[in-house]
PDB file of C-alpha atoms and ligand atoms in Angstrom:
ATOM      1  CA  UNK A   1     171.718 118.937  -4.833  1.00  0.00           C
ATOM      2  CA  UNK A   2     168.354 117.277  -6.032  1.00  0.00           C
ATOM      3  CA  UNK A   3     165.022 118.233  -5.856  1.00  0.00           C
ATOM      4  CA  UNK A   4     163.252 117.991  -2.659  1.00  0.00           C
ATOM      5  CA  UNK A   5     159.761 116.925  -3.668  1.00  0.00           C
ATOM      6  CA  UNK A   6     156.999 115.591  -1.599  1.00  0.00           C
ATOM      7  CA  UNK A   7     153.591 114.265  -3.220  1.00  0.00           C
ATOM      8  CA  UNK A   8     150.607 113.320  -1.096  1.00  0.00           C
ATOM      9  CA  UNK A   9     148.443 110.605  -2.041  1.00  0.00           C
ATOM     10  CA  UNK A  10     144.845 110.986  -0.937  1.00  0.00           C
ATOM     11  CA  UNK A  11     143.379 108.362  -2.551  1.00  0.00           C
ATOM     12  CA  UNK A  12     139.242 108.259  -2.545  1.00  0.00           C
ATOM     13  CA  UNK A  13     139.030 109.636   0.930  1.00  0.00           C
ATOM     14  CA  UNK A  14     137.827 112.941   1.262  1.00  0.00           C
ATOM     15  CA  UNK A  15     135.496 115.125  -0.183  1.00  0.00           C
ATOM     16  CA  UNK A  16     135.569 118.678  -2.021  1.00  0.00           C
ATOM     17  CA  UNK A  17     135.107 120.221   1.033  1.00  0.00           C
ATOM     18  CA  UNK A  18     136.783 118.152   3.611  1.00  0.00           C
ATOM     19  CA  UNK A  19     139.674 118.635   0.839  1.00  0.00           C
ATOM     20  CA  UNK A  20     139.096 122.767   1.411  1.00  0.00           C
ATOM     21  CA  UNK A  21     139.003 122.241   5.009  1.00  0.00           C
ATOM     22  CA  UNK A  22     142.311 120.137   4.575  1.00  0.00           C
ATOM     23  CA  UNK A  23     144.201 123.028   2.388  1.00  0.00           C
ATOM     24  CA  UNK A  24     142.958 125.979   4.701  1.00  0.00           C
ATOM     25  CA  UNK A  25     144.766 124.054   7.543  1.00  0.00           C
ATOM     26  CA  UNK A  26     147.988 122.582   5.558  1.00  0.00           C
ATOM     27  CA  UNK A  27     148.743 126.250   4.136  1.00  0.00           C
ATOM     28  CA  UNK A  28     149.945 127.833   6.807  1.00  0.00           C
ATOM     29  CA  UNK A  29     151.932 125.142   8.132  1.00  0.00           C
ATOM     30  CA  UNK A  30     154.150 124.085   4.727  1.00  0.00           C
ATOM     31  CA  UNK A  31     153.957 127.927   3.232  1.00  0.00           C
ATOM     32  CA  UNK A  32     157.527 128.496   4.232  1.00  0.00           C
ATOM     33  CA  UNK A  33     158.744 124.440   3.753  1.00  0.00           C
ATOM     34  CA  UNK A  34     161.826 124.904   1.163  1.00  0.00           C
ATOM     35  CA  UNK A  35     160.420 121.792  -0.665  1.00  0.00           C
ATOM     36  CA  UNK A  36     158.271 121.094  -3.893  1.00  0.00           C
ATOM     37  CA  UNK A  37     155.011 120.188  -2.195  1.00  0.00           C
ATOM     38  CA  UNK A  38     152.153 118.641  -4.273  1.00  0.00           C
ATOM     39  CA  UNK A  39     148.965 116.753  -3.385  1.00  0.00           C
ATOM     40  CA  UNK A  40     146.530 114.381  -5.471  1.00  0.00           C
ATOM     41  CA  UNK A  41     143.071 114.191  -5.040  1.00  0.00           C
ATOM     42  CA  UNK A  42     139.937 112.563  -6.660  1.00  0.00           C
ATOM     43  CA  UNK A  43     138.694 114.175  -9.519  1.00  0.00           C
ATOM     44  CA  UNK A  44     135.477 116.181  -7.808  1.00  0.00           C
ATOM     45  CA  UNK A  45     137.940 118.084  -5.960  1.00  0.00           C
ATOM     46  CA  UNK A  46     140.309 119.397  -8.084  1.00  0.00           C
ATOM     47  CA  UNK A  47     138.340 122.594  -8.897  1.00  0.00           C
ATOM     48  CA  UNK A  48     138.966 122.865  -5.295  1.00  0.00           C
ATOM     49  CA  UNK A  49     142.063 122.847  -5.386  1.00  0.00           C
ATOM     50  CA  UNK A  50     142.270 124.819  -8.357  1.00  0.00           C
ATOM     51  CA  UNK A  51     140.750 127.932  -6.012  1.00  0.00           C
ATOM     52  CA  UNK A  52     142.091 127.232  -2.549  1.00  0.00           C
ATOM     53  CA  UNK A  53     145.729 126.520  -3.841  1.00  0.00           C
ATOM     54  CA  UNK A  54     145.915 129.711  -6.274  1.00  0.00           C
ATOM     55  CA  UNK A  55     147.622 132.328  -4.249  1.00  0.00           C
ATOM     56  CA  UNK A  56     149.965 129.522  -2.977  1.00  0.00           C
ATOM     57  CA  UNK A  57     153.149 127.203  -4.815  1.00  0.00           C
ATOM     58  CA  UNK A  58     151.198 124.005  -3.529  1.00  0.00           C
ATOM     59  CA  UNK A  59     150.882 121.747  -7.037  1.00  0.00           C
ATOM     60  CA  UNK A  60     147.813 119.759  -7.085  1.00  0.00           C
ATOM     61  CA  UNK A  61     146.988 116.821  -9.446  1.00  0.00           C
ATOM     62  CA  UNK A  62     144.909 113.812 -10.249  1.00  0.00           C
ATOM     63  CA  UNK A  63     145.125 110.269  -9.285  1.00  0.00           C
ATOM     64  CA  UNK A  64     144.228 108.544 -12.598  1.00  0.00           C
ATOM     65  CA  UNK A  65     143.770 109.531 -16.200  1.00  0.00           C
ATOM     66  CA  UNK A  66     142.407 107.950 -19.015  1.00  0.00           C
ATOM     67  CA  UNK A  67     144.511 106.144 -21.481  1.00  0.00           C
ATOM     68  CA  UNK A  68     141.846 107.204 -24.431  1.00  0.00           C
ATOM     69  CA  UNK A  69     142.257 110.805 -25.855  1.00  0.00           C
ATOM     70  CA  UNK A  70     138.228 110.999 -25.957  1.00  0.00           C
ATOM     71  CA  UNK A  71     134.798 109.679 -27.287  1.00  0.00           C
ATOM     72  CA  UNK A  72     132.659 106.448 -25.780  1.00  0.00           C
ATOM     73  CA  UNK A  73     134.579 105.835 -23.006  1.00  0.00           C
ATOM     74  CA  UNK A  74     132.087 105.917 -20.209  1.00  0.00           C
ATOM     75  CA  UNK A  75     132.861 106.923 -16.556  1.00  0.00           C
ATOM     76  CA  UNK A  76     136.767 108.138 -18.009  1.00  0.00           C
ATOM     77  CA  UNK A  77     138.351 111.404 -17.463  1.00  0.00           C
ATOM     78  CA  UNK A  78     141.320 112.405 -20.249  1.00  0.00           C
ATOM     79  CA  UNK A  79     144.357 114.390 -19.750  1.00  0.00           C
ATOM     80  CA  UNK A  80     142.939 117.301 -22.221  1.00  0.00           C
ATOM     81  CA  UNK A  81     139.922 117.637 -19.347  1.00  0.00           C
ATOM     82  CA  UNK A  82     142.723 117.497 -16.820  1.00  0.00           C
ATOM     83  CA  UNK A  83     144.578 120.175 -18.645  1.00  0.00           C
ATOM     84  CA  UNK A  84     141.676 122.652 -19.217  1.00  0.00           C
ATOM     85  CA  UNK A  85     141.099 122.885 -15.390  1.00  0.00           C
ATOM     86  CA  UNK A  86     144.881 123.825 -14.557  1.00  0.00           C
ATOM     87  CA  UNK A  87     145.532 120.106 -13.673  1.00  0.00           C
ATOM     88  CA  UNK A  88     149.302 119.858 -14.304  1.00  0.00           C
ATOM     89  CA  UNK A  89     150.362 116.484 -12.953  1.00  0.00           C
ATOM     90  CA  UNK A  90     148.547 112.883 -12.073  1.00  0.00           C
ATOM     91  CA  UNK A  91     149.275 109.700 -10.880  1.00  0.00           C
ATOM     92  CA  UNK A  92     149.703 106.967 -12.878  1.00  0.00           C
ATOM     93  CA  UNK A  93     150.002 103.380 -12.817  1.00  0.00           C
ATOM     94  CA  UNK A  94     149.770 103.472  -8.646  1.00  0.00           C
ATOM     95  CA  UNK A  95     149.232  99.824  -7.025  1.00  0.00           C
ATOM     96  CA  UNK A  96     145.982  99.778  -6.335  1.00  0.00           C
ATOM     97  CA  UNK A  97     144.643 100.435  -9.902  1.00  0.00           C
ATOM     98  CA  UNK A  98     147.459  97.873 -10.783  1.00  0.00           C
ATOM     99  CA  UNK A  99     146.092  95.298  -8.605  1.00  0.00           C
ATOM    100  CA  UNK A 100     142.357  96.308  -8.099  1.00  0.00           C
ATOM    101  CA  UNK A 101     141.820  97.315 -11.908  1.00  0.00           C
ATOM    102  CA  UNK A 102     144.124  95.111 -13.305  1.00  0.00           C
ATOM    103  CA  UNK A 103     146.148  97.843 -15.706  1.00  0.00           C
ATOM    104  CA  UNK A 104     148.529  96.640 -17.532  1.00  0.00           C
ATOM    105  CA  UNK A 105     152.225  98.595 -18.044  1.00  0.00           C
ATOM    106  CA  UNK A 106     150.776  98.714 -21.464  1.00  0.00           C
ATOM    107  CA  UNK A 107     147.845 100.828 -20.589  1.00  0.00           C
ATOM    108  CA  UNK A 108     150.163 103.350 -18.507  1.00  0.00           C
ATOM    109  CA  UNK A 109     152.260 103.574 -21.223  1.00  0.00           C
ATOM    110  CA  UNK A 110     149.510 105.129 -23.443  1.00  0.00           C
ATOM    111  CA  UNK A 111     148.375 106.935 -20.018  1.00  0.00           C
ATOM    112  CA  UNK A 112     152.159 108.937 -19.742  1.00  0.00           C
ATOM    113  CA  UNK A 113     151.662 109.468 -23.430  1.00  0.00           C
ATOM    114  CA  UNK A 114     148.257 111.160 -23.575  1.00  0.00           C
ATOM    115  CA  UNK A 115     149.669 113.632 -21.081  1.00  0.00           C
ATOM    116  CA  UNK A 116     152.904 114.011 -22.633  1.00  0.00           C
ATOM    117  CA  UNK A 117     150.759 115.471 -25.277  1.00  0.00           C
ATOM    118  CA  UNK A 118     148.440 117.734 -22.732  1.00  0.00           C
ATOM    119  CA  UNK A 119     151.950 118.837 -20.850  1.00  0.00           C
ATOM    120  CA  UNK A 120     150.575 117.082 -17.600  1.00  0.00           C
ATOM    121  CA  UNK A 121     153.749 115.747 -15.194  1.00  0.00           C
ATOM    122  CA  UNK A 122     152.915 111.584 -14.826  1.00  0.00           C
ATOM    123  CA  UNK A 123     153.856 110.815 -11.550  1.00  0.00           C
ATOM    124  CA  UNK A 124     154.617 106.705 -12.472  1.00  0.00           C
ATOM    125  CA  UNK A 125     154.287 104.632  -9.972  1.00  0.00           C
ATOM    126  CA  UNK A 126     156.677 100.937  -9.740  1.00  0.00           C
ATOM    127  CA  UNK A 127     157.461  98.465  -7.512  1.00  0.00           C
ATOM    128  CA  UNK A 128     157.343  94.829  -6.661  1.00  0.00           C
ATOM    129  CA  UNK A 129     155.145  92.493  -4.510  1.00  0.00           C
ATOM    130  CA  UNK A 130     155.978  91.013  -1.280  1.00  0.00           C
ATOM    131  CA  UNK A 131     156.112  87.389  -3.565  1.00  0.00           C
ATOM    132  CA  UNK A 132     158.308  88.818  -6.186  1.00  0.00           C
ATOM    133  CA  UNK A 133     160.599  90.629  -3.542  1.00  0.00           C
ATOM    134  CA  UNK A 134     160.994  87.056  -1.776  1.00  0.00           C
ATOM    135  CA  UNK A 135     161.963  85.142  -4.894  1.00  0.00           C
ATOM    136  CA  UNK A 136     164.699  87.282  -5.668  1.00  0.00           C
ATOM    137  CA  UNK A 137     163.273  89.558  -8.667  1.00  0.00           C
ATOM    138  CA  UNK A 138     162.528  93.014  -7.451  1.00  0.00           C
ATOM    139  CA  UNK A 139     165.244  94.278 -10.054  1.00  0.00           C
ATOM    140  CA  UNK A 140     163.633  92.325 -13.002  1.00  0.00           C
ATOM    141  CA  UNK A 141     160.352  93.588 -12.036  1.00  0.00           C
ATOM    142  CA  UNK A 142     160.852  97.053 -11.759  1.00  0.00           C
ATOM    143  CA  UNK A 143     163.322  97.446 -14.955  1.00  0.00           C
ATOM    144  CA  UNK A 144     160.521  95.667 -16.703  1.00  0.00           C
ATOM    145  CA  UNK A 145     157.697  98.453 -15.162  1.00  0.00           C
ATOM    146  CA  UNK A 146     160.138 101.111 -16.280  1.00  0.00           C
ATOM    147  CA  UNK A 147     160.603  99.823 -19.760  1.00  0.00           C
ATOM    148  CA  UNK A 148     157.177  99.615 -20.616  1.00  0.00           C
ATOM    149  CA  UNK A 149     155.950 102.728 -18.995  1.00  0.00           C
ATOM    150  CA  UNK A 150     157.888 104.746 -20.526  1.00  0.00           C
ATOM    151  CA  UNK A 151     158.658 102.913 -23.810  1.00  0.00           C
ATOM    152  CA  UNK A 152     158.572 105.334 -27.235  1.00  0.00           C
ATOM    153  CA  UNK A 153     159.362 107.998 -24.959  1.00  0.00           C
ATOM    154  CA  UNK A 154     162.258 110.209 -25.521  1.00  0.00           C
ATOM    155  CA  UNK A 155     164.887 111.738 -23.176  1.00  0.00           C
ATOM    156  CA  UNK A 156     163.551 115.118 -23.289  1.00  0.00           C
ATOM    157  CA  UNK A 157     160.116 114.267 -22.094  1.00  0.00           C
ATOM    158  CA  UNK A 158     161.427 112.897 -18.973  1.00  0.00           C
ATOM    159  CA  UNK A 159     161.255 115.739 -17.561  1.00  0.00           C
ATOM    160  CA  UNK A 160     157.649 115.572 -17.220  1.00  0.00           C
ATOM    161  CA  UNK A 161     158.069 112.098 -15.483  1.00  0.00           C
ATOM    162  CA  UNK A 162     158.404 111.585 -11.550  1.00  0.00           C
ATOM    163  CA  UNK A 163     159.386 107.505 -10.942  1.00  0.00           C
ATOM    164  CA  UNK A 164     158.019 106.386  -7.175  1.00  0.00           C
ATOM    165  CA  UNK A 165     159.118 103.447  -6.075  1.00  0.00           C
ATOM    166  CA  UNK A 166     156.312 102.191  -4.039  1.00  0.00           C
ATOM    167  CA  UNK A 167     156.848  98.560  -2.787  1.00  0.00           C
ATOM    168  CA  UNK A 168     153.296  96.754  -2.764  1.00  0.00           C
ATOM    169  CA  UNK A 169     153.989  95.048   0.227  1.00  0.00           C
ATOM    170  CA  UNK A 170     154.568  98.825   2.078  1.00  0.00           C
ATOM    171  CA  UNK A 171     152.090 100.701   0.999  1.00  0.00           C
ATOM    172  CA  UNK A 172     149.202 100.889   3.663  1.00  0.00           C
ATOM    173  CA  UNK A 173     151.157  98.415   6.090  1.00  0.00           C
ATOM    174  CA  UNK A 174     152.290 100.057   8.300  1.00  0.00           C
ATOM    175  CA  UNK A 175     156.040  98.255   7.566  1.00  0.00           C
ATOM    176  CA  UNK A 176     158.178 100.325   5.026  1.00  0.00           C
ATOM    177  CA  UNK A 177     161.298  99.061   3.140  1.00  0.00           C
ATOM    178  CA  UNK A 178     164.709  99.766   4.974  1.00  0.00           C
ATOM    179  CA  UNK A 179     166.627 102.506   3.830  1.00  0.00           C
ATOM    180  CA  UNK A 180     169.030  99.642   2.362  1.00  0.00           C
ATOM    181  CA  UNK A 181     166.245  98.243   0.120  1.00  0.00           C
ATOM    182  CA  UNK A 182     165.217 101.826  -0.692  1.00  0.00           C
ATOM    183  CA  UNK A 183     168.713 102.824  -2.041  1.00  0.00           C
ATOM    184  CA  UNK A 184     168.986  99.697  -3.566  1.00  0.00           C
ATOM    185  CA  UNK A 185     165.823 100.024  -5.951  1.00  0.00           C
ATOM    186  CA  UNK A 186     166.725 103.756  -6.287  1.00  0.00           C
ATOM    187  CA  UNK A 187     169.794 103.107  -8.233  1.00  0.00           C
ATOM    188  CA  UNK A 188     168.735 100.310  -9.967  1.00  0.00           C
ATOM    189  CA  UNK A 189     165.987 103.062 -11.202  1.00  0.00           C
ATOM    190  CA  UNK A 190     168.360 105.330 -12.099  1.00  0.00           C
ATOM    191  CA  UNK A 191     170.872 102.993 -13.703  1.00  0.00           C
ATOM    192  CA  UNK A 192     167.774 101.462 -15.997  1.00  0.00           C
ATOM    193  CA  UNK A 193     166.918 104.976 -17.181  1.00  0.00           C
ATOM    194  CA  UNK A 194     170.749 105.920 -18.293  1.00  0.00           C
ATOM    195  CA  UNK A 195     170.705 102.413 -19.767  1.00  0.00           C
ATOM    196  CA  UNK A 196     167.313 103.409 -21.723  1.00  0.00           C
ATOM    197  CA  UNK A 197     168.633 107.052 -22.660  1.00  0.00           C
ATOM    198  CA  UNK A 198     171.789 108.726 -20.933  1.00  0.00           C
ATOM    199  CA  UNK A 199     173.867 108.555 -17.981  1.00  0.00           C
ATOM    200  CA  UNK A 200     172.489 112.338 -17.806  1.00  0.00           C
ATOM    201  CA  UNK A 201     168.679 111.123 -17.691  1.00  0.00           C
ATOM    202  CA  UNK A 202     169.201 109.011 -14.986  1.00  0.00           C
ATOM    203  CA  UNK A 203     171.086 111.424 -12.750  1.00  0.00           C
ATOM    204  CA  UNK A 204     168.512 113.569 -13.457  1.00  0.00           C
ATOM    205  CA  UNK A 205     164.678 111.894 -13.378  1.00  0.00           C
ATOM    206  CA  UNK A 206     163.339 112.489 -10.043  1.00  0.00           C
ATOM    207  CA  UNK A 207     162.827 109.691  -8.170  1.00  0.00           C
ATOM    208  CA  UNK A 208     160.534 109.345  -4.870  1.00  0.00           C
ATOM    209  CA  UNK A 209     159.738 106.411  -2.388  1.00  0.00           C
ATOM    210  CA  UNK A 210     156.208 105.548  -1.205  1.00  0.00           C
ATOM    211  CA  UNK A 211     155.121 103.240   1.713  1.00  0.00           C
ATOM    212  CA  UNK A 212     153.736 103.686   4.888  1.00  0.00           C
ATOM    213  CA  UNK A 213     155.909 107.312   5.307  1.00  0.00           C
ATOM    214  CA  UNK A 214     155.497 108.840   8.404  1.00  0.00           C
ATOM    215  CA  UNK A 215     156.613 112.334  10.442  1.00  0.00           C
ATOM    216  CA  UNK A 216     158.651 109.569  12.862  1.00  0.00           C
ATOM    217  CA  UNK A 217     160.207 107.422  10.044  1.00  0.00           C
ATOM    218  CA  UNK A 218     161.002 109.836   7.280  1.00  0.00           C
ATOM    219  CA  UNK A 219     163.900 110.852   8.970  1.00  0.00           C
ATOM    220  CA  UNK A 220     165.499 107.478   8.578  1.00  0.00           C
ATOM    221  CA  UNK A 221     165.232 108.337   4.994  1.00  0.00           C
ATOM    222  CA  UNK A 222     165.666 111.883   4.734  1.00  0.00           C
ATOM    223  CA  UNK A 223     169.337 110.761   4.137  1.00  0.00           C
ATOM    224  CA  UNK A 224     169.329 109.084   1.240  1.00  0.00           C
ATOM    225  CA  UNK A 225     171.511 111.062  -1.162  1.00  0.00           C
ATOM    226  CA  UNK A 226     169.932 109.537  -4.444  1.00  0.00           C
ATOM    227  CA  UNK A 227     166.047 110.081  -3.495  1.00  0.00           C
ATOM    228  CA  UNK A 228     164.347 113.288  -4.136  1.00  0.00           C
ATOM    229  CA  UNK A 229     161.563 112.816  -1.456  1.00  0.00           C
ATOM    230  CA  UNK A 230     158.245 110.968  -0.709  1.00  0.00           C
ATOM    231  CA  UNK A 231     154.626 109.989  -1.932  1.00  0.00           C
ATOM    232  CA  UNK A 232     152.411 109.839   0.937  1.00  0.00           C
ATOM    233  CA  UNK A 233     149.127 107.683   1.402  1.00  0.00           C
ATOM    234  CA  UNK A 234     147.589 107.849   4.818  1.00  0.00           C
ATOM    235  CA  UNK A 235     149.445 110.523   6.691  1.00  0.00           C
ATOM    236  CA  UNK A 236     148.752 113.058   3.744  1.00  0.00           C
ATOM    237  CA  UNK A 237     144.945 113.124   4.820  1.00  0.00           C
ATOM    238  CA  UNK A 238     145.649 115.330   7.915  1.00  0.00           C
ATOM    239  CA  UNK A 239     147.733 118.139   7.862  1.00  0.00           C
ATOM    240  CA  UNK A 240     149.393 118.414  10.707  1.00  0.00           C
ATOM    241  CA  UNK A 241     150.723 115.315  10.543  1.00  0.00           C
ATOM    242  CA  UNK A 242     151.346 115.919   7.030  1.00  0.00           C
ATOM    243  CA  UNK A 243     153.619 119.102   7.181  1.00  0.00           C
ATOM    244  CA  UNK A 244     155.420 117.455  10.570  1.00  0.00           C
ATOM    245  CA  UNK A 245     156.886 114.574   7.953  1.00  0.00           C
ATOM    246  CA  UNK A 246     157.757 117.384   5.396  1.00  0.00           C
ATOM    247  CA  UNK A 247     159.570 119.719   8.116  1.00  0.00           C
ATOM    248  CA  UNK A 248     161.081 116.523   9.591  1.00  0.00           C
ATOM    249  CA  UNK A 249     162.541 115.748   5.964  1.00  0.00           C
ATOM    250  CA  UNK A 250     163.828 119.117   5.007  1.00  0.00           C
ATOM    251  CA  UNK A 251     165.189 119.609   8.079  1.00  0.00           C
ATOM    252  CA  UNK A 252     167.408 115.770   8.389  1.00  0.00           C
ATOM    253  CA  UNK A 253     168.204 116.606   4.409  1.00  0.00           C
ATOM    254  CA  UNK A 254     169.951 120.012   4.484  1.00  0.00           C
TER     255      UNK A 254
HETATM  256  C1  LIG B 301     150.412 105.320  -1.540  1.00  0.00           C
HETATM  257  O1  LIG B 301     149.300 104.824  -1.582  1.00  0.00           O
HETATM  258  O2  LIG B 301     150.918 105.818  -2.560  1.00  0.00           O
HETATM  259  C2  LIG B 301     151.122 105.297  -0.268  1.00  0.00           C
HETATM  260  C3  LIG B 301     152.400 105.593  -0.256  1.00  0.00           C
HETATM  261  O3  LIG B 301     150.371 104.968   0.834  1.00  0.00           O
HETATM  262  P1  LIG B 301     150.823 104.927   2.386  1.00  0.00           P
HETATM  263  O4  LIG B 301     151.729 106.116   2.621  1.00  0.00           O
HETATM  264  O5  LIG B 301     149.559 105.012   3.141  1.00  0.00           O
HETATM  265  O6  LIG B 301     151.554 103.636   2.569  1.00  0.00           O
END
């Protein structure tokens, strides 16, 4: 059976100690959950979550890294600073530095790369507009994300790469793909990866949907054979409502 991983997003929301306030309350609830649990933060507070998550198996990570290794790269944080504070995953690639900062697949490339090297997890982030979904080319666009990403890569460092499909058009909507659309992009994801290195590697990468997830919807999902769990945006910033979506997937997935 796969994986059952859930990631939360928290995007540039709280603060370092909002973000202690948030772990002293999610703890308890998910301490028990028999799921890989992880959540990303902004870069001020992963010290905090360095301390508050020690005694527990909670993962914690970045949302962004640089795609420099170092020097005069102003206002940029690089995956060897990541590394030396016991950061061992990040986002990368996610929409909304897409779209908002305009990075290119060729950037995330060097991104995965420059933590390949400091043995940080990328978690990469794909998917297509509403615009490319409605002209029929969700399958180009996403085989495309996933060749670039990850191009010069080789098999064996996949497994320091989580793909989430996050559809653009479902992230922060409130409207989430169908579980039809979301098994349909999850094989296509795996299919592209055994096409770029073995039938193996694509049974194997771990794969993850993101948009508008909730405690009330994830259970329509929870089923999917193929998907290994969920990124989380909104819901991820308040922790009961956080665990109630992971409880409500473990339990639908036994
Ligand atoms: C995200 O931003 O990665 C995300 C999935 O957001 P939301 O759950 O809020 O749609």
């Amino acid at each position: 059976m796969l994986n059952k991983v859930v990631i939360g997003n928290q995007k540039m929301n709280l603060t370092a100690s909002q973000t202690r306030r948030f772990i002293n309350a999610f703890v308890p609830l998910v301490e028990h959950a028999n799921c890989e649990i992880g959540i990303c933060v902004p870069y001020t507070n992963l010290a905090t979550c360095k301390r508050a998550l020690k005694e527990t198996k909670i993962m914690f990570g970045a949302q962004n890294v640089s795609e420099f290794e170092r020097g005069a790269y102003t206002g940029e944080i690089s995956s060897a600073m990541l590394a030396d504070i016991g950061c061992k995953m990040s986002l990368v690639g996610h929409s909304e530095r897409r779209k908002i900062f305009s990075e290119q697949n060729s950037q995330i490339n060097n991104k995965i790369k420059q933590n390949l090297k400091y043995n940080i997890t990328s978690i990469l982030c794909i998917g297509e507009s509403k615009r490319e979904r409605t002209a029929g080319t969700t399958k180009n666009v996403i085989c495309k994300q996933l060749d670039e990403c990850l191009s010069g890569l080789y098999e064996n460092e996949l497994e320091k790469i989580i793909i989430a499909y996050e559809p653009v058009w479902a992230i922060g909507t409130g409207q989430t793909a169908t579980a039809k659309q979301i098994e349909e992009a999850v094989k296509i994801i795996r299919e592209e990866i055994s096409r770029l290195y073995t039938e193996i590697a694509g049974k194997n990468i771990v794969v993850l949907y993101g948009g508008s997830v909730k405690a009330d919807n994830v259970k329509m999902f929870a089923g999917i054979k193929s998907l290994n769990g969920f990124l989380v945006g909104g819901v991820s910033l308040e922790a009961q409502s956080f665990s109630d979506l992971i409880h409500n997937f473990i339990g639908k997935s036994k």
